[in-house]
C-alpha atoms as an extended CHARMM CRD file, in Angstrom:
* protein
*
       152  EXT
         1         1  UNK       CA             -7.3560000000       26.5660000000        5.6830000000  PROA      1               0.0000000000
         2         2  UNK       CA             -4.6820000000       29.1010000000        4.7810000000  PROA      2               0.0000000000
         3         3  UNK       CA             -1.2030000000       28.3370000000        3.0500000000  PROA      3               0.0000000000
         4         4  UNK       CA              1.8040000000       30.5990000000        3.4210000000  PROA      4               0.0000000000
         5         5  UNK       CA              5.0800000000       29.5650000000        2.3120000000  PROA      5               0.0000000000
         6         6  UNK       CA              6.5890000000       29.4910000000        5.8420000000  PROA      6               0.0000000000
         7         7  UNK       CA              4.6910000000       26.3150000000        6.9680000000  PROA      7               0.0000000000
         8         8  UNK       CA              6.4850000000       23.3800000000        7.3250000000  PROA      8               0.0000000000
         9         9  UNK       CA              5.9580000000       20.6500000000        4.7050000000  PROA      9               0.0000000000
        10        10  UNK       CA              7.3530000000       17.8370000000        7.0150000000  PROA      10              0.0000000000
        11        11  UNK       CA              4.0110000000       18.7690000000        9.4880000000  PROA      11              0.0000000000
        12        12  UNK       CA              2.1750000000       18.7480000000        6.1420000000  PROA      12              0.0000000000
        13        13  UNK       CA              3.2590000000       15.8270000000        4.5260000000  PROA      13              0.0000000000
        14        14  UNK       CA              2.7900000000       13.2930000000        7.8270000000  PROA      14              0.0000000000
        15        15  UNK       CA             -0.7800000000       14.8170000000        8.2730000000  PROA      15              0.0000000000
        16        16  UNK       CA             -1.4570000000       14.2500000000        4.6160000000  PROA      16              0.0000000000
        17        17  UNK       CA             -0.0990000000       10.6310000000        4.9410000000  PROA      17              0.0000000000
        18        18  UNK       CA             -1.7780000000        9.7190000000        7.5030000000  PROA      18              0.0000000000
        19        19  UNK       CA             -5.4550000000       10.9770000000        6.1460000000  PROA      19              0.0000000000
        20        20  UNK       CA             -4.7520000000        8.8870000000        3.1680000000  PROA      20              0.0000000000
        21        21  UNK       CA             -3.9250000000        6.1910000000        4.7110000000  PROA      21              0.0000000000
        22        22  UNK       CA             -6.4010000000        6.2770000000        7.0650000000  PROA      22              0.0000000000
        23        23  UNK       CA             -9.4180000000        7.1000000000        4.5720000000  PROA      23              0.0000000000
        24        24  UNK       CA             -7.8340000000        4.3010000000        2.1970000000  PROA      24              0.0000000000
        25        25  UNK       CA             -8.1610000000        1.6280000000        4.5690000000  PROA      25              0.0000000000
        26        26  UNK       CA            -11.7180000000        2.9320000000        5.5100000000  PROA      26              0.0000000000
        27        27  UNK       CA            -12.6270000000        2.6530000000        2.1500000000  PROA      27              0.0000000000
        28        28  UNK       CA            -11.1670000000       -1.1100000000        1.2620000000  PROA      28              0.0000000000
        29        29  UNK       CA            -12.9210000000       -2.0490000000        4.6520000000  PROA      29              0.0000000000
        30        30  UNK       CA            -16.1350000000       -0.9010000000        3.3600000000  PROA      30              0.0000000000
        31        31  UNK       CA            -15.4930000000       -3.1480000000        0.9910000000  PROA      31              0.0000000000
        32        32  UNK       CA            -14.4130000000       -5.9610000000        3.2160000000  PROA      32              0.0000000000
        33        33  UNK       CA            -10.3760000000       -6.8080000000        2.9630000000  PROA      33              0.0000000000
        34        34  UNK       CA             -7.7410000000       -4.8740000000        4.2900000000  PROA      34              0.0000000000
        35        35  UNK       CA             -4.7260000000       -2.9030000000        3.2040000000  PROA      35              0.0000000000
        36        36  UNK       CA             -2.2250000000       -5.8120000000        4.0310000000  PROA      36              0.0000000000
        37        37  UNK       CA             -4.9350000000       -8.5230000000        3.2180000000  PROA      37              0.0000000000
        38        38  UNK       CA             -4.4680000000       -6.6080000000       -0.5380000000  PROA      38              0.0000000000
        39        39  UNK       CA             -0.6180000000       -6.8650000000       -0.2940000000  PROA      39              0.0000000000
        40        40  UNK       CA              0.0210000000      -10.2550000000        0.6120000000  PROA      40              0.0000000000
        41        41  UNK       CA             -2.3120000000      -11.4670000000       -2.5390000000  PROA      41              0.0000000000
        42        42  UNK       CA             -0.4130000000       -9.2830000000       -4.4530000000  PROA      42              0.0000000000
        43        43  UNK       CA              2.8920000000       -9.8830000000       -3.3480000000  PROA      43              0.0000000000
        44        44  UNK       CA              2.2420000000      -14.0340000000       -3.9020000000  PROA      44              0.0000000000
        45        45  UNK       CA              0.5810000000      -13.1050000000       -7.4850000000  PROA      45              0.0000000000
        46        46  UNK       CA              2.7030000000      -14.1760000000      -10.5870000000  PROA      46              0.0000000000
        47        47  UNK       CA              0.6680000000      -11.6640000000      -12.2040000000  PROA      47              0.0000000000
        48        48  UNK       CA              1.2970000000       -8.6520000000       -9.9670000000  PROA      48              0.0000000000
        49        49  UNK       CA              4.3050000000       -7.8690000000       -7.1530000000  PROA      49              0.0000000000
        50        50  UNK       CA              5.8420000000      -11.5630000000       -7.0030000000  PROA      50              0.0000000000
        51        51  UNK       CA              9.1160000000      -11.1790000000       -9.2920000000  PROA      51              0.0000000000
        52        52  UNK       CA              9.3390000000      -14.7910000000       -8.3120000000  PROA      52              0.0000000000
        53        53  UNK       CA              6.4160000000      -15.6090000000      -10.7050000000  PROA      53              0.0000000000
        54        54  UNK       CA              4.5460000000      -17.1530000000       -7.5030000000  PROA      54              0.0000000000
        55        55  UNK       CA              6.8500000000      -19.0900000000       -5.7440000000  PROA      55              0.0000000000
        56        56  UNK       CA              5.6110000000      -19.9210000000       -2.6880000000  PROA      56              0.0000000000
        57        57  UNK       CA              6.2360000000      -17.3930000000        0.5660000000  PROA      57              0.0000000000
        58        58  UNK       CA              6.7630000000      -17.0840000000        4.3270000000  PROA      58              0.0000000000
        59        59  UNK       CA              5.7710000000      -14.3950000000        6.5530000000  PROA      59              0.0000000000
        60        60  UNK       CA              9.4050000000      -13.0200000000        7.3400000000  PROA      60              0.0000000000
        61        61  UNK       CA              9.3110000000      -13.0390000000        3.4180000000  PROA      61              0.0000000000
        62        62  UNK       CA              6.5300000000      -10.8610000000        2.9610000000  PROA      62              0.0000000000
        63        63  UNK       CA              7.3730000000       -8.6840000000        5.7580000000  PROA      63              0.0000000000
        64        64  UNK       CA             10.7890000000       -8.0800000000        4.3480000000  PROA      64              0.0000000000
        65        65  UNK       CA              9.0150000000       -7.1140000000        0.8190000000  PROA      65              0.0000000000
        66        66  UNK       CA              7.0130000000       -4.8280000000        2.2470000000  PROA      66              0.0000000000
        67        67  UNK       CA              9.1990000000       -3.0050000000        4.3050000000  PROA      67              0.0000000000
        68        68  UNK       CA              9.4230000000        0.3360000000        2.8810000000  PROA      68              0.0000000000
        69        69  UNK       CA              4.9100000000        0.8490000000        3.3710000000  PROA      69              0.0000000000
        70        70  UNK       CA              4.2300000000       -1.9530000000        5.9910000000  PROA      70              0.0000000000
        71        71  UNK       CA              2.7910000000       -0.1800000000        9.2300000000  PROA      71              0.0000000000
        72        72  UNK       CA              4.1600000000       -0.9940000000       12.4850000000  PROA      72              0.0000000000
        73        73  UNK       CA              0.3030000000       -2.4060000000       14.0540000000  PROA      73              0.0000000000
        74        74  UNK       CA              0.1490000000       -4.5270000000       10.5030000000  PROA      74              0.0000000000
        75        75  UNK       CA              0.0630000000       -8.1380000000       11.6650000000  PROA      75              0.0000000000
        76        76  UNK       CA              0.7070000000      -10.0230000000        8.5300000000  PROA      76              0.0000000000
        77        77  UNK       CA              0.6800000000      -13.3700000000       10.4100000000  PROA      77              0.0000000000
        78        78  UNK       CA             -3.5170000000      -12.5500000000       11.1520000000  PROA      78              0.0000000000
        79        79  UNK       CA             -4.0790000000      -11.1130000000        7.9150000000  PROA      79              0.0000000000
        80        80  UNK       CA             -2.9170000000      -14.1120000000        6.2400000000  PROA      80              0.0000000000
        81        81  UNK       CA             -4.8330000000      -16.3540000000        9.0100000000  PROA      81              0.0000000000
        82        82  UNK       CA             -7.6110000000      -14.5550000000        7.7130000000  PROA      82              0.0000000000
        83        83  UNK       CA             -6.7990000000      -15.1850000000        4.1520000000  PROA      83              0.0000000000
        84        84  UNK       CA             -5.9800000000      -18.9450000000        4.6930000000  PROA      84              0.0000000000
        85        85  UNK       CA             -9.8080000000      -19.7030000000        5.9250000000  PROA      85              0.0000000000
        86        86  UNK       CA            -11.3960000000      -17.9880000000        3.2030000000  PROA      86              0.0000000000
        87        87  UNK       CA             -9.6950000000      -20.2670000000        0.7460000000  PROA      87              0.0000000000
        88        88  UNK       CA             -7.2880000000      -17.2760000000       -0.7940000000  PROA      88              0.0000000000
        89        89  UNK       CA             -4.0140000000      -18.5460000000        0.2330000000  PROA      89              0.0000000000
        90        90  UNK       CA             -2.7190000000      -22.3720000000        1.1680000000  PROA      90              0.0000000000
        91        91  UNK       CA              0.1600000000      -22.6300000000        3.6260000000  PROA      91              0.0000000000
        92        92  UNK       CA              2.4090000000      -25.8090000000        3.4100000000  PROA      92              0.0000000000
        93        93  UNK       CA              3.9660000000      -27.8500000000        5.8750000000  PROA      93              0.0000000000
        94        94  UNK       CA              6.6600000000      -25.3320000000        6.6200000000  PROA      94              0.0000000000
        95        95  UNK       CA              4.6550000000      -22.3200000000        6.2200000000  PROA      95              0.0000000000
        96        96  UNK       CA              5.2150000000      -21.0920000000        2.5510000000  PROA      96              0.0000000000
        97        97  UNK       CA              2.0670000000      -19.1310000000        1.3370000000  PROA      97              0.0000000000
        98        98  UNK       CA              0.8590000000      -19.6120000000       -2.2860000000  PROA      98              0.0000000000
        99        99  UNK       CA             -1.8380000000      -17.8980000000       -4.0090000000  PROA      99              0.0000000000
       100       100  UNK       CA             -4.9540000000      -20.2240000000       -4.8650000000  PROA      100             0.0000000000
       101       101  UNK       CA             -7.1760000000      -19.6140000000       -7.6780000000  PROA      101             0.0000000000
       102       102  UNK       CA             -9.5430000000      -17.9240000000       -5.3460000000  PROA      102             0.0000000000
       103       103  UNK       CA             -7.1080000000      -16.0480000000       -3.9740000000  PROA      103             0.0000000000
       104       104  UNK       CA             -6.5940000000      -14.7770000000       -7.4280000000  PROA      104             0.0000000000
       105       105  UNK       CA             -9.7580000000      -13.7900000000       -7.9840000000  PROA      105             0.0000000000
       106       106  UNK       CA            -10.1870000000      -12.2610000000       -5.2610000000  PROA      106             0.0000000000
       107       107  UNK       CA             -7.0650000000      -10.0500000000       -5.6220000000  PROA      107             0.0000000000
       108       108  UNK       CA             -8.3710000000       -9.0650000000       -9.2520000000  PROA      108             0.0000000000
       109       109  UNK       CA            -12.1480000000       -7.6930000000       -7.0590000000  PROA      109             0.0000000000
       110       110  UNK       CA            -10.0430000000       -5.7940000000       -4.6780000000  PROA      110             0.0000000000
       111       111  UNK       CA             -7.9450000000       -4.1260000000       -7.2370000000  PROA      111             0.0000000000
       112       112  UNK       CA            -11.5240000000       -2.9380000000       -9.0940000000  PROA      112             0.0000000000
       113       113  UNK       CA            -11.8440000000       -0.5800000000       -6.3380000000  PROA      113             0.0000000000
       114       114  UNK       CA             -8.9770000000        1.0190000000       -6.2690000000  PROA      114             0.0000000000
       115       115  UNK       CA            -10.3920000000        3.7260000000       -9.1190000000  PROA      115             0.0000000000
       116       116  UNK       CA            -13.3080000000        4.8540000000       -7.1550000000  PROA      116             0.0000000000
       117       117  UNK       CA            -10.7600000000        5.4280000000       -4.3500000000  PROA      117             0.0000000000
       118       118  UNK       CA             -8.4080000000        7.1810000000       -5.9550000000  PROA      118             0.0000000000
       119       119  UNK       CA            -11.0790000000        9.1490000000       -7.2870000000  PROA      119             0.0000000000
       120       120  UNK       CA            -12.4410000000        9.9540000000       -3.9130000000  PROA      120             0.0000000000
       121       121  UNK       CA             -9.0700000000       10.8900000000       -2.7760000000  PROA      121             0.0000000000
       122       122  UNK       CA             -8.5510000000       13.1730000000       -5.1870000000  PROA      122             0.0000000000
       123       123  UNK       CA            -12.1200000000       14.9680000000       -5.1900000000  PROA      123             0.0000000000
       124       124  UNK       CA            -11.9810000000       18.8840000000       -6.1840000000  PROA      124             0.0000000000
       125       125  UNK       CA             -8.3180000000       18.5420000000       -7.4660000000  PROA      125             0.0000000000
       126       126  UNK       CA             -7.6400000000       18.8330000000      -11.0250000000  PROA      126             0.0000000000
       127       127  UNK       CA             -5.3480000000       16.8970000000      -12.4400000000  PROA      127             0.0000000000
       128       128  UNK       CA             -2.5030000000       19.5420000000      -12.9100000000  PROA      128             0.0000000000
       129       129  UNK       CA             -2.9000000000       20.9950000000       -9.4320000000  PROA      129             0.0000000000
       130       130  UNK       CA             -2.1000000000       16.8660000000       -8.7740000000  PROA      130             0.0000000000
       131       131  UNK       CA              0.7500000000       16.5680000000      -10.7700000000  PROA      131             0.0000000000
       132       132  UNK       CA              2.4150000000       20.2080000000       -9.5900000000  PROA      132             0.0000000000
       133       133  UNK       CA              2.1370000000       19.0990000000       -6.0830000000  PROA      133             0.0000000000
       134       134  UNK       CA              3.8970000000       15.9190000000       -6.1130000000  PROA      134             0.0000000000
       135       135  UNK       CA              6.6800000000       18.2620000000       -8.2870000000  PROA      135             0.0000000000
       136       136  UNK       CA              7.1170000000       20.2560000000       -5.4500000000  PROA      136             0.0000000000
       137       137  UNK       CA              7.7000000000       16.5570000000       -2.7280000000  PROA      137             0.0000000000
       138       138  UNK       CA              9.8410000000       15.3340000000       -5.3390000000  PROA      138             0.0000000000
       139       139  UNK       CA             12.1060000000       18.3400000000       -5.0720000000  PROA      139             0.0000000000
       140       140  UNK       CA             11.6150000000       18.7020000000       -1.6540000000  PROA      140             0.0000000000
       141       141  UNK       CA             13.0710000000       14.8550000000       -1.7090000000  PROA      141             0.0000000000
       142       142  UNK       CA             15.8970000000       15.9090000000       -3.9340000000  PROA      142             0.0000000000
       143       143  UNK       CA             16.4790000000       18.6440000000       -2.0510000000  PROA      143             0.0000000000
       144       144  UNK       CA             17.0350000000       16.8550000000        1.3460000000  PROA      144             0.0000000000
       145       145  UNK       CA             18.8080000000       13.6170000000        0.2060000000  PROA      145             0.0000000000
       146       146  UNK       CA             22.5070000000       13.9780000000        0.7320000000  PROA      146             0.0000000000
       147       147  UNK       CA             24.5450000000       13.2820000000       -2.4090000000  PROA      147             0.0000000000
       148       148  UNK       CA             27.1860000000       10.5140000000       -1.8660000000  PROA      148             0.0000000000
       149       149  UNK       CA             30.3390000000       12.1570000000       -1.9810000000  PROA      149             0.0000000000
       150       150  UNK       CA             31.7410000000       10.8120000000       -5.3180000000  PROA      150             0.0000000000
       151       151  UNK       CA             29.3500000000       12.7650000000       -6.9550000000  PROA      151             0.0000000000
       152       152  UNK       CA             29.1730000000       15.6740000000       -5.1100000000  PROA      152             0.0000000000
């Protein structure tokens, strides 16, 4: 593969999301959970995304948290079914989710992998090659997001 400065990072960028994402989720199948199976323990962890130090949660809850990386075929509502009858989640009369101790523990296992991942991700890239390239999207971000006009 050839780069030249005239390519278009927008064609580069999807392409490059969409590997990750796709070798990611490979990877934490391997390992048997998925992507949103790892989001909805973490999002009803006290100890991790729940700024609600695990109150209980519904689906339209979780959905709405994870808005901004949720992918449109993620079905949260068989993820957590999934969840529920391996004894990782409990869902109450009115279908609030809360974390059980398994659950937990489980969440803590999947999050050991994420290392080895990430390392396989970022195979034959050094570290400051890494941390120049996500320079360059950040300014490419900055570069594209209109200023609101009081402070332009």
């Amino acid at each position: 593969m050839q780069a030249d400065a005239n390519q278009v990072a927008a064609y580069w960028t999807r392409l490059a999301y969409e590997s990750i994402v796709r070798f990611t989720r490979d990877e934490q199948a391997k390992r048997g959970f998925t992507q949103p199976q790892f989001w909805i323990l973490r999002h009803l962890s006290p100890h991790d995304l729940a700024p609600h130090d695990g109150a209980a949660r519904t689906i339209s809850q979780l959905q709405q948290a994870m808005t901004e990386y949720i992918r449109p075929d993620d079905d949260l509502a068989s993820e957590a079914e999934v969840l529920l009858s391996r004894g990782w989640i409990h869902a109450d009369q009115d279908g609030h989710l809360r974390l059980t101790d398994a659950g937990e523990a489980a969440r803590l296992q999947m999050g050991q992998s994420a290392p080895e991942i990430r390392s396989l991700i970022h195979r034959g890239i050094d570290d400051a090659d890494y941390v120049a390239a996500l320079t360059v999207l950040q300014k490419l971000i900055a570069n594209t997001t209109p200023v609101p006009e009081a402070e332009a």
